[in-house]
mmCIF file of C-alpha atoms in Angstrom:
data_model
loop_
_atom_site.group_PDB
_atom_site.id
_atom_site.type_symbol
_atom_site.label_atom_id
_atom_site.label_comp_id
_atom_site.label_asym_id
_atom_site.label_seq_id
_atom_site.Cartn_x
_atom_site.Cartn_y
_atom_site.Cartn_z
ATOM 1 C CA UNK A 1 -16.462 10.100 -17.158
ATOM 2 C CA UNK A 2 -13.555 10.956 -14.709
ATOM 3 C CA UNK A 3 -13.222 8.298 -12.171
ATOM 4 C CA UNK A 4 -11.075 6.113 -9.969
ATOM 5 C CA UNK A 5 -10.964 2.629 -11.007
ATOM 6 C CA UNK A 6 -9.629 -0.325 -8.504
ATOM 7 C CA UNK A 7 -8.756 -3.676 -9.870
ATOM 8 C CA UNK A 8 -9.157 -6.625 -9.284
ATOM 9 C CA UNK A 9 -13.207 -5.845 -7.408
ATOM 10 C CA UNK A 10 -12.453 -9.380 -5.405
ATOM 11 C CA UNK A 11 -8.920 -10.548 -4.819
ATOM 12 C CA UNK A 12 -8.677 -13.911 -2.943
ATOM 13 C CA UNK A 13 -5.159 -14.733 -1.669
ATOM 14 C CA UNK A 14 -3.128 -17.364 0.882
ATOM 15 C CA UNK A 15 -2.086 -16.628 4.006
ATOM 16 C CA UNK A 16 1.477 -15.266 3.106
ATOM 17 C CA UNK A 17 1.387 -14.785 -0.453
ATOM 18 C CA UNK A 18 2.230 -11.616 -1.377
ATOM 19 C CA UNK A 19 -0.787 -9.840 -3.312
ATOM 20 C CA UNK A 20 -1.003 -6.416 -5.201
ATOM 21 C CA UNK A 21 -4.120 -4.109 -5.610
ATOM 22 C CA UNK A 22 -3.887 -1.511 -7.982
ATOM 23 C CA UNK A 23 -5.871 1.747 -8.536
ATOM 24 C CA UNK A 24 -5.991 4.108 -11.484
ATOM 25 C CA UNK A 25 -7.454 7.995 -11.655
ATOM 26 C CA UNK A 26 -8.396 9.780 -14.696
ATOM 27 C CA UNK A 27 -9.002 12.950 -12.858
ATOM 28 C CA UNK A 28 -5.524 14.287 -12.845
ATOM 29 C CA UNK A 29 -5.605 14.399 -9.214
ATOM 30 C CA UNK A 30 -2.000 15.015 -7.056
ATOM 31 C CA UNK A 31 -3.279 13.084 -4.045
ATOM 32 C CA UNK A 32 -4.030 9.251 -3.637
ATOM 33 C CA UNK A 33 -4.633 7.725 -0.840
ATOM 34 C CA UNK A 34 -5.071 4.059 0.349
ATOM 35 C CA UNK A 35 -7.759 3.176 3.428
ATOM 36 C CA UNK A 36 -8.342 -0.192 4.749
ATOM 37 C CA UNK A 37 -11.756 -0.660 5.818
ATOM 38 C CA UNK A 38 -13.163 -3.639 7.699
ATOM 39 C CA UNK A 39 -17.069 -4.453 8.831
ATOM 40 C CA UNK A 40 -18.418 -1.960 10.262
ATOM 41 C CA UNK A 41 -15.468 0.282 10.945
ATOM 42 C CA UNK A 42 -14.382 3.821 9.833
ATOM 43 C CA UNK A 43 -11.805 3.845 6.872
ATOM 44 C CA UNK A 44 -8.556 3.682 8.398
ATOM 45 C CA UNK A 45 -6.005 5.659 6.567
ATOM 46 C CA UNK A 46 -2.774 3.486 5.742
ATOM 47 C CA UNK A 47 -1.063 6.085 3.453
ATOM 48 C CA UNK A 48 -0.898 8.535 1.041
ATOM 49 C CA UNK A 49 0.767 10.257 -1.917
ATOM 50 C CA UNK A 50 0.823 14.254 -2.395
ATOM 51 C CA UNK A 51 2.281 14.741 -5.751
ATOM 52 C CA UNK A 52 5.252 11.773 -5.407
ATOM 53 C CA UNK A 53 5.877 12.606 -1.748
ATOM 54 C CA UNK A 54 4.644 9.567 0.175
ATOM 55 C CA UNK A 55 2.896 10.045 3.633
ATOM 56 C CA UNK A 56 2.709 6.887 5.623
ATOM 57 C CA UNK A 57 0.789 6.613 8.623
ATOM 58 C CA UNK A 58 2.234 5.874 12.008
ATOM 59 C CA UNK A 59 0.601 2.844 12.694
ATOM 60 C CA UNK A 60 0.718 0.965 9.154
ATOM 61 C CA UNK A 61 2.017 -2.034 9.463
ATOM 62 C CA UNK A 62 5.782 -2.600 7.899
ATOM 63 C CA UNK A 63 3.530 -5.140 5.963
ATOM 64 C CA UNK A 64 2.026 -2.769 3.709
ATOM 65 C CA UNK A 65 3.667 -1.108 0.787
ATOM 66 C CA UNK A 66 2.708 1.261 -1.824
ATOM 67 C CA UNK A 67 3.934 2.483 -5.227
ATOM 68 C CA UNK A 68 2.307 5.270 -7.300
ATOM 69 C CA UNK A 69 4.850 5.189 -10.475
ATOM 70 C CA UNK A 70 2.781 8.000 -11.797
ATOM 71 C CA UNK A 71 0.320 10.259 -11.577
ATOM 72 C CA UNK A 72 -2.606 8.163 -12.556
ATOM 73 C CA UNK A 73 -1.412 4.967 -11.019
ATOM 74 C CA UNK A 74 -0.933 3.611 -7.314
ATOM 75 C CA UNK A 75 -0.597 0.143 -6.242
ATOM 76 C CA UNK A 76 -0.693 -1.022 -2.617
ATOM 77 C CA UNK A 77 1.434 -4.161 -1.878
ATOM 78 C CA UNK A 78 0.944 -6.542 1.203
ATOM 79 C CA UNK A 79 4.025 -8.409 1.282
ATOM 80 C CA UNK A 80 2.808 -11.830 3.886
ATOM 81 C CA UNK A 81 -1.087 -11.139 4.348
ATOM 82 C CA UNK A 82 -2.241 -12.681 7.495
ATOM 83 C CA UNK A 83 -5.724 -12.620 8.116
ATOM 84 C CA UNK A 84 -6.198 -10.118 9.649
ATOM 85 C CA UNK A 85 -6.111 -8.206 6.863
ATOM 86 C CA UNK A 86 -8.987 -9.399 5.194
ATOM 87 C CA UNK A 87 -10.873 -5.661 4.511
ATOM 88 C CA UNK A 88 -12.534 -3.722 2.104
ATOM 89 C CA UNK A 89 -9.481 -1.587 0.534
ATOM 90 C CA UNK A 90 -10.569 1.985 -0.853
ATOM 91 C CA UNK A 91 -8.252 4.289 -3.005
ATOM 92 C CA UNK A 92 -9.246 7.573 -3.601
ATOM 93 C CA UNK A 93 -7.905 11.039 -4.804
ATOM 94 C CA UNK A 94 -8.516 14.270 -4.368
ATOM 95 C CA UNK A 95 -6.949 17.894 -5.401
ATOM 96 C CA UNK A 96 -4.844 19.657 -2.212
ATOM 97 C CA UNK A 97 -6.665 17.819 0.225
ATOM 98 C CA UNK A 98 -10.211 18.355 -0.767
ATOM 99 C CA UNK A 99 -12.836 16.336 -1.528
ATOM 100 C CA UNK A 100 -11.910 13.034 -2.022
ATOM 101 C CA UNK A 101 -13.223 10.572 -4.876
ATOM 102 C CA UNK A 102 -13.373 7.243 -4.014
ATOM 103 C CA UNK A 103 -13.396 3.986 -6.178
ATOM 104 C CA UNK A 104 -15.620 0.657 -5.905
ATOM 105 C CA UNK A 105 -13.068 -0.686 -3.483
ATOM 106 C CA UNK A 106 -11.369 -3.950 -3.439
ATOM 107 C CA UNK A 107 -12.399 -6.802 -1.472
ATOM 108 C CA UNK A 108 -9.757 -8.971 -0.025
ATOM 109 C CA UNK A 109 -10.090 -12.498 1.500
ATOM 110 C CA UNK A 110 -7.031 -14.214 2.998
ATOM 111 C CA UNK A 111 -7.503 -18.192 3.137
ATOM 112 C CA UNK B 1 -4.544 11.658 20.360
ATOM 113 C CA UNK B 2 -7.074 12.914 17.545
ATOM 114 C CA UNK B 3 -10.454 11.689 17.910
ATOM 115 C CA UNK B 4 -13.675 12.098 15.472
ATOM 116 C CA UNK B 5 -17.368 10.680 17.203
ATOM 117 C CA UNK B 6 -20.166 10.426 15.621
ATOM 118 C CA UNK B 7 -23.158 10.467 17.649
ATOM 119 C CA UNK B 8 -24.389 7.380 17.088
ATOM 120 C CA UNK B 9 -23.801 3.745 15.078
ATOM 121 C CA UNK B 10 -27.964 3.863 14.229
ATOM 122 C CA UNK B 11 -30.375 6.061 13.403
ATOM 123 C CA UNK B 12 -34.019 5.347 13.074
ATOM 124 C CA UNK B 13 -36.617 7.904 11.253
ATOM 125 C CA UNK B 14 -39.675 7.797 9.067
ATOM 126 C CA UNK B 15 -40.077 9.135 5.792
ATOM 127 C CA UNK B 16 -40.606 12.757 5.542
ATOM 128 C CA UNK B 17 -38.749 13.507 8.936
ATOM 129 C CA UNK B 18 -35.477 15.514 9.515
ATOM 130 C CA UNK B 19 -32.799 13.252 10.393
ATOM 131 C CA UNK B 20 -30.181 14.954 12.251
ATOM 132 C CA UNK B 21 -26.310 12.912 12.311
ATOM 133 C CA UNK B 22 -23.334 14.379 14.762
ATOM 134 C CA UNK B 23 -19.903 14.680 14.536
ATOM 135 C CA UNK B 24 -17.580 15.854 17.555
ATOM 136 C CA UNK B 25 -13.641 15.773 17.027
ATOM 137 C CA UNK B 26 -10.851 16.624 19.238
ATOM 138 C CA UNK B 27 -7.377 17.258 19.730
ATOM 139 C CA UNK B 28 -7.872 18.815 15.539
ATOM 140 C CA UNK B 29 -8.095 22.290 14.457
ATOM 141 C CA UNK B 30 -9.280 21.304 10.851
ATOM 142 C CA UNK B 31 -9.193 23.804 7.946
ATOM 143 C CA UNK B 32 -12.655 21.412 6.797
ATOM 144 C CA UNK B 33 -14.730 18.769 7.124
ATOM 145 C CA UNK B 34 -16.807 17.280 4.802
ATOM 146 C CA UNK B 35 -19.463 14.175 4.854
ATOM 147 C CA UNK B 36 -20.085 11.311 2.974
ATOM 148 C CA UNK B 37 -22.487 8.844 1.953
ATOM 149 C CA UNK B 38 -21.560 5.119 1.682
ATOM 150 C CA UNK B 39 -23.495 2.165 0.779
ATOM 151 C CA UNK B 40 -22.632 -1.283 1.920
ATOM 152 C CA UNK B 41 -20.277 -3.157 -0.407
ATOM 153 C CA UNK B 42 -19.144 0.476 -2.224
ATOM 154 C CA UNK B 43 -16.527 3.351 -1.543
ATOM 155 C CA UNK B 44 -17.650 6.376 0.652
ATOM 156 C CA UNK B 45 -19.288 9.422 -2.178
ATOM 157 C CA UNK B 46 -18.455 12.781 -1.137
ATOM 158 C CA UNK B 47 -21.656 15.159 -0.232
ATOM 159 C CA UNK B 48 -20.461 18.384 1.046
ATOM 160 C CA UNK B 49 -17.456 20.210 2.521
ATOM 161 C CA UNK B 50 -17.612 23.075 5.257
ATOM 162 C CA UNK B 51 -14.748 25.335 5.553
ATOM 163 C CA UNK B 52 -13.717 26.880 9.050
ATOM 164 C CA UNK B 53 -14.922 30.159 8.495
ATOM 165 C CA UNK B 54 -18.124 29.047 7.179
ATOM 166 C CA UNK B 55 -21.310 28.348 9.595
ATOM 167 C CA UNK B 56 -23.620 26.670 7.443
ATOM 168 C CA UNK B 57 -23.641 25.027 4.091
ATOM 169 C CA UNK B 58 -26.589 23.508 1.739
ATOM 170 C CA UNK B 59 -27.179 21.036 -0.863
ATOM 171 C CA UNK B 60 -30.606 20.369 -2.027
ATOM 172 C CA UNK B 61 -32.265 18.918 0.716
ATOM 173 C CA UNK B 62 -28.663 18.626 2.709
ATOM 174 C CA UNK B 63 -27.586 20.799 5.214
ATOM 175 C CA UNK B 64 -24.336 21.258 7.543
ATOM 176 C CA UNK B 65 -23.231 23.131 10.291
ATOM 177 C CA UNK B 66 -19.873 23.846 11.568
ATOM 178 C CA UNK B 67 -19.233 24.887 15.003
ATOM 179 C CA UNK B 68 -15.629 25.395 15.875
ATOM 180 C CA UNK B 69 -15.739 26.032 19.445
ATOM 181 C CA UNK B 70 -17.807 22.773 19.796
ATOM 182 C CA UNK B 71 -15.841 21.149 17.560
ATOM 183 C CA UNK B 72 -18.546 19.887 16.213
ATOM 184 C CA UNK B 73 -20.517 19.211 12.858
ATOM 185 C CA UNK B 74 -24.028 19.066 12.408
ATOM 186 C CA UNK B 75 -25.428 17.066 8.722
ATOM 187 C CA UNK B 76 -29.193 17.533 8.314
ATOM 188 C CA UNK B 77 -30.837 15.357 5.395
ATOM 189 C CA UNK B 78 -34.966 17.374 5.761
ATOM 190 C CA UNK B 79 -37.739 15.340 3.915
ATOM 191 C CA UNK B 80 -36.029 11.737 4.323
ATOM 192 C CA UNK B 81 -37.073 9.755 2.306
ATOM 193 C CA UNK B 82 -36.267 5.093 1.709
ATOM 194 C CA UNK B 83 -33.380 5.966 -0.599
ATOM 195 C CA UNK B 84 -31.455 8.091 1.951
ATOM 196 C CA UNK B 85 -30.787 5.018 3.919
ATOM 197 C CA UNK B 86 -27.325 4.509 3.842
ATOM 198 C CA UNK B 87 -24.097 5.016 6.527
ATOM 199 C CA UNK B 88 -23.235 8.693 6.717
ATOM 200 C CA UNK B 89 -19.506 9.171 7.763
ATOM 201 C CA UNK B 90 -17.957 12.802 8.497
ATOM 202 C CA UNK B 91 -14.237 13.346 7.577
ATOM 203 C CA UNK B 92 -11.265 16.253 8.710
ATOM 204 C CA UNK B 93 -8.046 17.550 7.827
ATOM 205 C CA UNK B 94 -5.845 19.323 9.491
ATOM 206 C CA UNK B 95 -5.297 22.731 9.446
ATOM 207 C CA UNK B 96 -2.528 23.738 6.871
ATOM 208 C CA UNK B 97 -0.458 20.845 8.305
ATOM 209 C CA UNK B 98 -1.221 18.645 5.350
ATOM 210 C CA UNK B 99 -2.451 15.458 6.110
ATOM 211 C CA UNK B 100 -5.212 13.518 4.789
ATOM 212 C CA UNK B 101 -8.706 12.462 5.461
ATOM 213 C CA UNK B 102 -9.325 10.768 8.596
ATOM 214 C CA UNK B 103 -12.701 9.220 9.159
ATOM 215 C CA UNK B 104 -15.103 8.622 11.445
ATOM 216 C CA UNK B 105 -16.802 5.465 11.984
ATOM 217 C CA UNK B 106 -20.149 6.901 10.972
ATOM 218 C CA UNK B 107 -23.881 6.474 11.561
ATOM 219 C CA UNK B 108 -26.276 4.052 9.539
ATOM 220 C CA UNK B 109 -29.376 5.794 8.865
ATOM 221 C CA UNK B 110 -32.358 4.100 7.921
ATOM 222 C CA UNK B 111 -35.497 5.856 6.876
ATOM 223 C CA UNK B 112 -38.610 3.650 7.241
ATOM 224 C CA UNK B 113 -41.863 4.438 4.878
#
């Protein structure tokens, strides 16, 4: 089945040590994005990827970095992870815009 | 600045009823919207997208309204039943300027047998 798949499900890190969470499509999609979504909040929309053009938002943080080397990759970087940005982190894709598909999500925790 | 509401964090209903969830945006002139279903612990699942020029659209036992003079979306689930309990979370884009989806914060249904 087509899907988006998001490794690792649980990522535990150190205050400050850089960590990467990667995401994979097999739907052929040209957009990926990357949300950050924390307890009981809306997905908040930290960039995206329309073919290889990358859209970041305004108020990312400098701290936050993404790659998408291809079309059926993307990784998102945090460089120094404070903890504050413990979250739920969602990649998704969609065709022009539309519907998205989401994967299982990654769950950070920054000790 | 651009700003999506949805009516309420919780919303109580027994089995069988209509539930009825809300979304009002401003400051957007979206080409779309579309809702979504999300369980705790798991990535939002796409339901159903509304185009601008479209009033109403239906899925099984689904249905959604778009007003765009309102600015606003209705999302009907008729004949709730347990398993439709789950946060329901309404999404836009813009209007041929390209940008992605931004989410609301949504509204936690739970439907009590």
């Amino acid at each position: 089945d087509a899907m988006v798949i998001q490794n690792p499900r649980y990522q535990v890190t150190q205050f400050g040590k850089p960590v990467t969470l990667s995401c994979s499509q097999t739907l052929n999609h040209n957009v990926m994005y990357w949300y950050q979504q924390k307890s009981s909040q809306a997905p908040k929309l930290l960039f995206h990827y329309y073919d290889k053009d990358f859209n970041n938002e305004a108020d990312t943080p400098d701290n936050f970095q993404s790659r998408r080397p291809n079309t059926s990759f993307c990784f998102l970087d945090i460089r120094s992870p404070g903890l504050g940005d413990a979250a739920m982190y969602l990649c998704a894709t969609s065709r022009d815009y539309r519907e998205g598909n989401f994967g299982p999500g990654t769950r950070l925790t920054v000790t | 600045s651009q700003k999506i509401e949805q009516n309420s964090e919780a919303l109580n209903i027994q089995e069988g009823k209509t539930a009825t969830l809300t979304c009002n945006y401003t400051n957007y002139s979206p080409a779309y919207l579309q809702w979504y279903r999300q369980d705790p612990g798991r990535g939002p699942v796409f339901l159903l997208l509304i185009r601008e020029n479209e009033k109403e659209k239906r899925k099984e036992r689904l249905k959604v309204t778009f007003d765009t003079t309102l600015k606003q979306s209705l999302f009907h689930i008729t004949a709730s039943q347990p398993a439709d309990s789950a946060t329901y979370l309404c999404a836009l884009d813009m209007n041929q300027a390209g940008t992605a989806l931004i989410f609301g914060k949504g509204t936690t249904l739970s439907v009590s047998s």
